[in-house]
Coordinates of C-alpha atoms and ligand atoms in Angstrom, one line a residue:
M1 CA 263.7 94.1 70.4
T2 CA 263.0 90.5 71.4
P3 CA 262.1 88.1 68.8
E4 CA 258.4 87.8 70.0
Q5 CA 258.2 91.5 69.2
K6 CA 259.6 90.6 65.7
Q7 CA 256.0 90.2 63.9
G8 CA 257.0 91.7 60.6
I9 CA 258.0 90.7 57.1
G10 CA 260.4 93.5 55.8
I11 CA 260.4 93.8 52.0
L12 CA 262.8 96.3 50.4
D13 CA 263.4 97.9 46.8
S14 CA 264.7 100.8 45.0
G15 CA 260.9 101.8 44.4
V16 CA 257.8 100.2 43.4
G17 CA 259.2 97.0 41.9
G18 CA 259.0 95.0 45.0
L19 CA 255.4 95.8 45.1
S20 CA 255.1 93.0 42.4
V21 CA 256.4 90.8 44.9
L22 CA 254.7 92.1 47.9
R23 CA 251.3 91.2 46.1
H24 CA 251.9 87.5 45.9
I25 CA 253.0 87.6 49.5
K26 CA 250.2 89.3 50.9
A27 CA 248.0 87.0 48.7
L28 CA 249.6 83.7 50.1
L29 CA 249.9 85.1 53.7
P30 CA 247.0 87.2 54.3
H31 CA 247.8 87.3 58.0
E32 CA 251.0 88.7 58.0
Y33 CA 252.2 92.3 58.9
L34 CA 254.1 93.6 55.7
I35 CA 256.8 96.3 56.1
Y36 CA 257.6 97.8 52.8
F37 CA 260.8 99.9 51.9
A38 CA 261.1 102.0 48.6
D39 CA 264.5 103.8 48.2
Q40 CA 262.9 106.1 45.7
A41 CA 265.4 108.9 46.6
H42 CA 267.9 106.4 44.7
V43 CA 266.0 104.9 42.2
P44 CA 267.2 103.5 39.8
Y45 CA 269.4 101.2 41.3
G46 CA 270.4 99.6 38.1
P47 CA 273.4 102.0 37.0
R48 CA 274.8 102.4 40.4
P49 CA 278.0 100.9 41.5
A50 CA 277.8 97.7 43.4
T51 CA 279.6 99.4 46.6
E52 CA 276.9 101.9 46.7
I53 CA 273.7 99.5 46.4
H54 CA 275.4 97.2 48.9
Q55 CA 275.7 100.2 51.5
F56 CA 271.9 101.0 50.8
S57 CA 270.9 97.4 51.2
A58 CA 272.6 97.0 54.5
E59 CA 271.2 100.4 56.0
I60 CA 267.6 99.6 55.0
T61 CA 267.9 95.9 56.5
R62 CA 269.0 97.4 59.8
F63 CA 266.1 99.9 59.6
L64 CA 263.6 97.2 58.8
I65 CA 264.8 94.8 61.4
N66 CA 264.6 97.9 63.7
Q67 CA 261.0 98.2 62.7
G68 CA 260.4 94.8 63.7
S69 CA 261.2 92.4 60.7
K70 CA 261.5 88.7 61.4
L71 CA 262.4 88.1 57.9
I72 CA 263.8 90.3 55.1
V73 CA 262.6 89.8 51.7
V74 CA 265.2 91.6 49.1
A75 CA 262.6 92.1 46.6
C76 CA 265.1 93.7 44.0
N77 CA 267.3 91.7 41.6
T78 CA 269.9 94.4 41.6
A79 CA 270.4 94.8 45.5
S80 CA 270.3 90.6 46.0
A81 CA 273.1 90.7 43.4
A82 CA 275.1 93.5 45.4
A83 CA 274.5 92.8 48.7
L84 CA 272.3 89.4 49.6
T85 CA 275.6 87.4 50.5
Y86 CA 276.7 90.3 52.6
L87 CA 273.5 90.7 54.5
R88 CA 273.1 86.7 55.2
T89 CA 276.8 87.1 57.0
N90 CA 276.3 90.3 58.7
F91 CA 272.5 89.8 60.0
P92 CA 272.8 86.1 60.8
D93 CA 269.7 86.0 63.1
T94 CA 267.5 87.3 60.4
P95 CA 266.3 84.8 57.5
F96 CA 266.6 86.6 54.0
V97 CA 265.0 85.2 50.8
G98 CA 266.5 87.1 47.6
M99 CA 265.6 87.6 44.0
E100 CA 267.6 86.1 40.8
P101 CA 266.3 85.9 37.3
A102 CA 264.9 82.6 37.0
V103 CA 267.6 81.2 34.9
K104 CA 267.1 77.9 35.9
P105 CA 263.0 77.2 35.5
G106 CA 263.7 79.2 31.9
A107 CA 266.3 76.5 30.9
V108 CA 264.2 73.8 31.9
Y109 CA 261.1 75.3 30.3
S110 CA 262.6 76.5 26.9
Q111 CA 262.1 73.8 24.1
K112 CA 264.4 75.7 21.4
G113 CA 267.2 76.3 24.1
K114 CA 266.9 80.1 23.7
I115 CA 265.9 82.3 26.4
G116 CA 265.8 86.0 27.0
I117 CA 266.6 88.0 30.1
L118 CA 265.5 91.2 31.0
A119 CA 267.6 92.6 33.9
T120 CA 269.1 95.8 35.3
E121 CA 272.6 96.6 34.2
G122 CA 273.8 95.9 37.7
T123 CA 272.1 92.6 38.0
F124 CA 273.9 91.5 34.5
G125 CA 277.2 93.0 35.6
S126 CA 277.2 91.0 38.9
L127 CA 279.2 87.6 39.9
R128 CA 276.2 86.2 41.4
Y129 CA 274.5 86.3 37.8
A130 CA 277.6 84.9 35.9
N131 CA 277.6 82.2 38.5
L132 CA 273.9 81.7 37.8
L133 CA 274.6 81.2 34.0
A134 CA 277.5 78.9 34.7
R135 CA 275.4 76.8 36.7
Y136 CA 272.0 76.6 35.0
A137 CA 272.2 78.1 31.4
Q138 CA 274.5 75.2 30.2
G139 CA 273.3 74.1 26.8
V140 CA 270.9 76.9 26.2
I141 CA 271.6 80.2 24.7
S142 CA 270.7 83.5 26.5
F143 CA 270.0 86.8 25.2
E144 CA 270.2 89.8 27.6
D145 CA 269.1 93.4 27.8
P146 CA 268.8 96.0 30.3
C147 CA 265.7 97.8 29.2
Q148 CA 267.2 101.2 29.8
G149 CA 265.0 103.6 30.9
L150 CA 261.9 101.2 31.7
V151 CA 262.4 101.4 35.5
E152 CA 262.0 105.1 35.4
Q153 CA 258.9 104.7 33.0
I154 CA 257.3 102.4 35.7
E155 CA 258.3 104.7 38.6
A156 CA 256.7 107.5 36.6
G157 CA 253.6 105.5 36.2
H158 CA 253.9 105.1 32.5
L159 CA 252.7 101.6 31.9
S160 CA 251.8 101.9 28.6
G161 CA 252.4 104.6 25.8
S162 CA 254.9 105.4 23.1
K163 CA 258.2 105.7 24.9
T164 CA 257.5 102.6 27.1
E165 CA 256.6 100.4 24.1
R166 CA 260.2 101.6 22.3
I167 CA 261.9 100.4 25.0
L168 CA 260.3 96.9 25.1
H169 CA 260.5 96.7 21.5
K170 CA 264.3 97.5 21.3
A171 CA 265.1 94.9 24.1
I172 CA 262.5 92.2 22.6
D173 CA 262.4 92.2 18.8
P174 CA 266.0 91.1 18.4
M175 CA 265.4 88.4 20.9
L176 CA 262.4 87.2 18.9
A177 CA 264.7 87.4 15.6
S178 CA 266.9 85.0 17.4
G179 CA 263.9 82.8 18.1
I180 CA 263.7 82.8 22.0
D181 CA 260.5 81.1 23.1
T182 CA 261.2 81.8 27.0
L183 CA 261.3 85.3 28.6
I184 CA 262.5 85.9 31.9
L185 CA 261.6 88.7 33.9
G186 CA 264.8 89.4 36.1
C187 CA 264.0 92.8 37.5
T188 CA 260.9 93.3 40.1
H189 CA 259.7 96.1 38.5
Y190 CA 258.8 94.7 34.8
P191 CA 255.9 92.9 36.1
F192 CA 253.9 96.0 36.2
V193 CA 254.2 96.3 32.5
L194 CA 253.6 92.5 31.7
S195 CA 250.6 93.0 29.3
L196 CA 253.0 95.3 27.3
I197 CA 255.5 92.7 27.1
S198 CA 253.0 89.9 26.5
Q199 CA 251.9 91.8 23.4
V200 CA 255.5 92.7 22.3
A201 CA 256.6 89.0 22.5
G202 CA 253.7 87.6 21.3
P203 CA 251.8 84.3 22.0
D204 CA 254.4 81.9 21.4
V205 CA 257.0 83.1 24.1
A206 CA 256.5 82.2 27.5
I207 CA 257.1 84.9 30.4
I208 CA 258.7 84.0 33.7
D209 CA 257.8 86.2 36.9
P210 CA 259.5 84.5 39.8
A211 CA 257.4 86.5 42.3
P212 CA 255.0 83.6 43.3
A213 CA 258.1 81.4 43.9
V214 CA 259.4 83.7 46.1
A215 CA 256.0 84.3 48.2
R216 CA 256.1 80.3 48.7
Q217 CA 259.9 80.5 49.6
V218 CA 258.9 82.9 52.4
E219 CA 256.0 80.5 53.4
R220 CA 258.2 77.7 53.7
L221 CA 261.1 79.6 55.5
L222 CA 258.5 80.9 58.1
K223 CA 257.1 77.6 58.8
Q224 CA 260.4 76.0 59.1
R225 CA 261.4 78.6 61.8
D226 CA 258.0 78.5 63.6
L227 CA 257.8 82.2 62.6
L228 CA 254.2 82.2 60.9
G229 CA 252.0 85.0 62.1
S230 CA 248.8 84.1 64.2
A231 CA 245.8 83.5 61.8
S232 CA 243.6 85.3 64.3
V233 CA 245.5 88.8 63.5
P234 CA 244.6 90.6 60.4
G235 CA 247.1 91.2 58.3
R236 CA 248.6 94.6 57.5
V237 CA 250.7 96.6 55.4
I238 CA 252.9 99.8 56.3
A239 CA 255.4 101.3 53.9
Y240 CA 258.5 103.9 54.1
T241 CA 259.6 105.9 51.2
T242 CA 262.7 107.9 50.8
G243 CA 260.5 109.7 47.8
N244 CA 257.3 111.3 48.0
P245 CA 254.7 109.2 50.2
D246 CA 251.7 111.0 48.3
K247 CA 253.0 110.3 44.9
L248 CA 253.8 106.6 46.2
T249 CA 250.1 106.2 47.4
V250 CA 248.7 107.1 44.0
L251 CA 251.0 104.7 42.1
S252 CA 250.9 101.8 44.6
E253 CA 246.8 102.2 44.1
R254 CA 247.0 102.1 40.6
L255 CA 249.8 98.9 40.5
L256 CA 247.7 97.0 43.3
G257 CA 244.4 98.2 43.4
Y258 CA 244.9 98.9 47.1
S259 CA 246.8 101.4 49.3
F260 CA 248.3 101.4 53.0
P261 CA 249.8 103.9 55.2
I262 CA 253.1 105.2 53.7
L263 CA 255.7 107.1 55.8
K264 CA 258.4 109.5 54.6
S265 CA 262.0 108.3 55.5
Y266 CA 264.9 110.2 54.7
W267 CA 268.9 109.7 54.4
D268 CA 270.6 111.5 57.1
K269 CA 274.3 113.1 56.5
T270 CA 275.9 110.2 58.1
G271 CA 274.2 107.6 55.5
H272 CA 271.6 106.4 58.3
L273 CA 267.7 106.3 57.6
Q274 CA 265.5 108.5 59.9
V275 CA 261.9 108.7 59.8
F276 CA 260.2 112.0 59.0
L277 CA 257.8 112.6 61.8
M278 CA 254.8 115.2 61.6
G279 CA 255.9 118.6 62.8
S280 CA 259.6 117.7 62.6
Ligands
LIG301 N1 263.5 96.2 40.9 C1 265.0 96.2 40.8 C2 265.2 95.1 40.3 O1 264.7 93.9 40.6 C3 265.7 97.4 40.8 C4 265.5 98.2 39.5 C5 266.4 99.5 39.6 O2 266.2 100.4 40.6 O3 267.1 99.5 38.8 O4 266.3 94.9 39.9

C-alpha cells in the first residue's frame, strides 16, 4: 500500500474503551476516516501478562496498517504501557499516539498535592507507569486503585447499577478519606461511567480524562506530517471486533449515540488476525 492509499486513523483497544477517545477524534477531525479495532475476544487486558498484550497489540497494529492506517492511536493505557515503545521501534514509518494516566496535569492541578489514579493492574505494574510517577509525581501523594471488574461491567453495558456503584465506592471512598482533590481516569473504559464517578467523588474533586488532549495530539501529528484528510471528503468510521459485532453495534449506539459498520475479525491458530467474510 502506498502512502497515498493510507487514509485512515487506526484506533485500538481491548474493547469499547477506545471509543471514549474515538469520539473526541471524530469531533475534532470530522473529515477523517477512522478504523477502530476492539479485541473483545481478549478483554479485559488489565490482568493479562504484558508479553501477551504486547503480542496482541503488535498484530492489531499490523492489521490496522494493512487496512490503510496512516497513524495509530493506542487508545488503551494497558496496551500503551506494555507495547508502545516496541510498536514505535518496529513500525518506524507509522506515527503513534499512546495513552498514559494524566499524572503530570493531575499533579499540577491538585491544590492539596493528593491525587487519585484509576487504571488497570497492567498499567500500574508497568515500568512506563513507574517512570511516569518518578518524573511527574514528585511532591504529590498518589493513591491507586485498579477498579477490579469495572471494565467487564462497562463491556456488559452496566453503566449504572449496584455492582458498578460498589466497585467505584470501594475504589474512590478511601481516596476521599485520604483527602484527594483530583482523580485521574487512567483507563479509556472509565469515561463511560463518568456520571457515576462524579457522583461518588463529589463536587470538590476534579476528574481528568486525557482523551481530548490525545485527540489534539493526533491533529498536531497529522498536521506536522502533512497527513490531514481532505476537507472535501466526508469522514467515516468502520470498526472490527474479535467479539460479537451485533452486540458492539448496540453498545456503541448507547455509548456514543451513533453507529457505524462493524466487521467480525478473529485470531487464527497462528496468532494472526483474519476478517470474517460473509459466507466464509
Ligand atoms: N481500556 C483499556 C485501558 O485503557 C484496557 C482495559 C482492559 O481491557 O483491561 O487500559
